[in-house]
mmCIF file of C-alpha atoms in Angstrom:
data_model
loop_
_atom_site.group_PDB
_atom_site.id
_atom_site.type_symbol
_atom_site.label_atom_id
_atom_site.label_comp_id
_atom_site.label_asym_id
_atom_site.label_seq_id
_atom_site.Cartn_x
_atom_site.Cartn_y
_atom_site.Cartn_z
ATOM 1 C CA MET X 1 96.413 8.095 146.971
ATOM 2 C CA THR X 2 94.681 10.795 149.048
ATOM 3 C CA PRO X 3 92.126 11.681 146.328
ATOM 4 C CA ILE X 4 91.221 7.993 146.182
ATOM 5 C CA PHE X 5 90.604 7.976 149.923
ATOM 6 C CA LEU X 6 88.438 11.085 149.582
ATOM 7 C CA ILE X 7 86.244 9.485 146.914
ATOM 8 C CA THR X 8 85.986 6.239 148.890
ATOM 9 C CA GLU X 9 85.067 8.027 152.136
ATOM 10 C CA LEU X 10 82.566 10.319 150.435
ATOM 11 C CA ALA X 11 80.871 7.413 148.636
ATOM 12 C CA LYS X 12 80.714 5.492 151.919
ATOM 13 C CA ALA X 13 79.098 8.464 153.679
ATOM 14 C CA LEU X 14 76.608 9.017 150.843
ATOM 15 C CA ARG X 15 75.566 5.351 150.908
ATOM 16 C CA GLU X 16 74.499 5.960 154.482
ATOM 17 C CA VAL X 17 72.732 9.224 153.564
ATOM 18 C CA VAL X 18 70.628 7.654 150.769
ATOM 19 C CA LYS X 19 70.057 4.219 152.305
ATOM 20 C CA ASP X 20 66.355 4.871 152.995
ATOM 21 C CA PHE X 21 65.559 6.301 149.550
ATOM 22 C CA GLU X 22 63.815 4.107 146.982
ATOM 23 C CA PHE X 23 62.739 5.278 143.552
ATOM 24 C CA VAL X 24 61.215 3.765 140.434
ATOM 25 C CA ALA X 25 63.756 2.221 138.057
ATOM 26 C CA GLU X 26 63.547 1.333 134.380
ATOM 27 C CA LEU X 27 60.898 -1.392 133.999
ATOM 28 C CA GLN X 28 61.328 -2.284 137.675
ATOM 29 C CA PRO X 29 59.544 -1.487 140.903
ATOM 30 C CA ALA X 30 61.083 0.946 143.356
ATOM 31 C CA LYS X 31 64.657 0.113 144.269
ATOM 32 C CA PRO X 32 67.318 1.624 146.516
ATOM 33 C CA VAL X 33 69.727 4.265 145.271
ATOM 34 C CA THR X 34 73.129 2.854 144.297
ATOM 35 C CA VAL X 35 76.256 4.934 144.939
ATOM 36 C CA TYR X 36 79.150 4.373 142.540
ATOM 37 C CA GLU X 37 82.728 5.578 142.797
ATOM 38 C CA GLN X 38 84.135 7.473 139.777
ATOM 39 C CA TYR X 39 82.257 5.646 136.989
ATOM 40 C CA LEU X 40 79.524 3.134 136.145
ATOM 41 C CA PRO X 41 80.743 -0.462 135.985
ATOM 42 C CA SER X 42 79.765 -1.831 132.560
ATOM 43 C CA ASP X 43 79.318 -5.428 133.770
ATOM 44 C CA ARG X 44 76.166 -4.538 135.756
ATOM 45 C CA PHE X 45 74.470 -2.839 132.823
ATOM 46 C CA GLN X 46 73.582 -6.166 131.202
ATOM 47 C CA VAL X 47 71.682 -7.475 134.232
ATOM 48 C CA ASP X 48 70.285 -4.428 135.999
ATOM 49 C CA SER X 49 69.195 -0.838 135.668
ATOM 50 C CA PHE X 50 71.639 1.699 137.027
ATOM 51 C CA TYR X 51 68.842 4.043 138.064
ATOM 52 C CA PRO X 52 68.393 5.523 140.601
ATOM 53 C CA LEU X 53 72.062 6.344 141.081
ATOM 54 C CA VAL X 54 74.701 8.607 142.530
ATOM 55 C CA ILE X 55 78.232 8.766 141.080
ATOM 56 C CA VAL X 56 81.007 10.314 143.175
ATOM 57 C CA SER X 57 83.816 11.482 140.853
ATOM 58 C CA LEU X 58 87.033 13.388 141.312
ATOM 59 C CA ASP X 59 87.034 16.286 138.868
ATOM 60 C CA SER X 60 90.316 18.052 139.652
ATOM 61 C CA VAL X 61 92.995 18.782 142.226
ATOM 62 C CA VAL X 62 94.599 22.222 142.357
ATOM 63 C CA VAL X 63 97.019 23.970 144.692
ATOM 64 C CA GLU X 64 95.655 27.075 146.380
ATOM 65 C CA ASN X 65 97.692 28.852 149.073
ATOM 66 C CA ARG X 66 99.701 25.663 149.694
ATOM 67 C CA ASP X 67 96.519 23.613 150.169
ATOM 68 C CA ARG X 68 95.657 20.859 147.729
ATOM 69 C CA ILE X 69 91.983 21.376 146.880
ATOM 70 C CA ALA X 70 89.951 18.543 145.372
ATOM 71 C CA THR X 71 86.823 19.315 143.377
ATOM 72 C CA VAL X 72 84.315 16.480 143.479
ATOM 73 C CA VAL X 73 81.300 16.166 141.183
ATOM 74 C CA ILE X 74 78.388 14.092 142.427
ATOM 75 C CA GLN X 75 75.960 13.041 139.708
ATOM 76 C CA VAL X 76 72.396 12.394 140.859
ATOM 77 C CA SER X 77 70.217 10.499 138.366
ATOM 78 C CA THR X 78 66.674 9.186 138.538
ATOM 79 C CA PHE X 79 64.174 7.615 136.174
ATOM 80 C CA GLY X 80 60.924 9.377 135.289
ATOM 81 C CA GLY X 81 58.472 6.927 136.744
ATOM 82 C CA GLU X 82 54.825 7.927 136.558
ATOM 83 C CA ASP X 83 52.570 8.344 139.571
ATOM 84 C CA GLU X 84 49.150 9.906 140.178
ATOM 85 C CA ASP X 85 50.678 13.371 139.649
ATOM 86 C CA GLY X 86 52.353 12.482 136.362
ATOM 87 C CA PHE X 87 56.067 11.926 135.902
ATOM 88 C CA GLN X 88 57.891 11.833 139.218
ATOM 89 C CA GLY X 89 61.530 11.546 138.101
ATOM 90 C CA TRP X 90 62.405 15.224 138.279
ATOM 91 C CA ARG X 91 60.970 15.464 141.799
ATOM 92 C CA ASP X 92 62.945 12.400 142.864
ATOM 93 C CA MET X 93 66.157 13.937 141.509
ATOM 94 C CA PHE X 94 65.626 17.201 143.414
ATOM 95 C CA ASN X 95 64.697 15.318 146.609
ATOM 96 C CA LEU X 96 67.801 13.176 146.438
ATOM 97 C CA ALA X 97 70.104 16.079 145.576
ATOM 98 C CA GLU X 98 68.736 18.229 148.389
ATOM 99 C CA ARG X 99 69.302 15.498 150.969
ATOM 100 C CA ILE X 100 72.884 15.031 149.773
ATOM 101 C CA CYS X 101 73.573 18.798 149.797
ATOM 102 C CA GLN X 102 72.217 19.110 153.332
ATOM 103 C CA PHE X 103 74.566 16.359 154.474
ATOM 104 C CA LEU X 104 77.592 17.850 152.680
ATOM 105 C CA ASP X 105 77.016 21.356 154.024
ATOM 106 C CA ALA X 106 76.423 20.096 157.574
ATOM 107 C CA THR X 107 79.637 18.037 157.596
ATOM 108 C CA PRO X 108 82.593 20.428 157.952
ATOM 109 C CA ILE X 109 85.140 17.606 158.040
ATOM 110 C CA LEU X 110 84.519 14.379 156.130
ATOM 111 C CA ALA X 111 85.757 11.185 157.813
ATOM 112 C CA LYS X 112 87.869 13.260 160.238
ATOM 113 C CA LYS X 113 90.351 13.810 157.385
ATOM 114 C CA PHE X 114 88.983 16.105 154.695
ATOM 115 C CA PRO X 115 87.893 19.656 155.612
ATOM 116 C CA LEU X 116 85.162 21.181 153.489
ATOM 117 C CA HIS X 117 86.663 23.972 151.371
ATOM 118 C CA LYS X 118 83.595 25.133 149.439
ATOM 119 C CA LYS X 119 80.004 24.193 150.204
ATOM 120 C CA SER X 120 77.890 22.296 147.725
ATOM 121 C CA ALA X 121 76.291 23.756 144.625
ATOM 122 C CA PHE X 122 73.570 21.804 142.799
ATOM 123 C CA THR X 123 72.720 22.281 139.127
ATOM 124 C CA PRO X 124 70.198 20.217 137.183
ATOM 125 C CA GLN X 125 71.294 19.213 133.694
ATOM 126 C CA GLU X 126 70.054 21.894 131.308
ATOM 127 C CA THR X 127 68.454 19.518 128.803
ATOM 128 C CA GLN X 128 67.091 16.408 130.491
ATOM 129 C CA PRO X 129 67.247 13.143 128.502
ATOM 130 C CA PHE X 130 63.621 12.300 129.355
ATOM 131 C CA PRO X 131 62.600 9.965 131.009
ATOM 132 C CA PHE X 132 65.945 10.199 132.822
ATOM 133 C CA PHE X 133 66.703 13.147 135.094
ATOM 134 C CA ASN X 134 70.237 14.220 135.976
ATOM 135 C CA GLY X 135 71.762 16.838 138.211
ATOM 136 C CA PHE X 136 75.257 17.607 139.437
ATOM 137 C CA ILE X 137 76.512 18.637 142.853
ATOM 138 C CA VAL X 138 79.945 20.236 143.041
ATOM 139 C CA VAL X 139 81.807 20.360 146.346
ATOM 140 C CA GLU X 140 85.433 21.034 147.309
ATOM 141 C CA TYR X 141 87.610 19.480 150.006
ATOM 142 C CA VAL X 142 91.092 20.187 151.308
ATOM 143 C CA LEU X 143 93.363 17.189 150.736
ATOM 144 C CA GLY X 144 96.344 18.527 152.657
ATOM 145 C CA LEU X 145 99.280 20.884 152.526
ATOM 146 C CA VAL X 146 101.721 20.897 149.657
ATOM 147 C CA GLN X 147 105.197 20.036 150.971
ATOM 148 C CA TYR X 148 108.007 22.032 149.352
#
């Protein structure tokens, strides 16, 4: 259950981090960023655009020196809305990712339970599915000691 708590706490914290961000969505005016846990719920797809979005997903849990280390991947996705400078989506993605990385790196212990093991690393998707822009943040947390 601990990895579930990590994902829940991280998503909760990121909702607070991105609450003031609004970006253009598909065929919609600017809307707030939605933070999802682990996957996109298919029921919303019929009535709304997912973009802009953040998905907090558990990638793996490994044992390292008796610590259980969780690797979390945070997907950051925006839509390429056009403004006076051209397409803005890639800028929005980098803005959003940078704000999230700053929060992650400045928070040594998440929710007073999960120590940061490895600081964040952001990588934009190599080939962007224009007009959508995606990037991935990888971060690691200590879940606890392995009991033998």
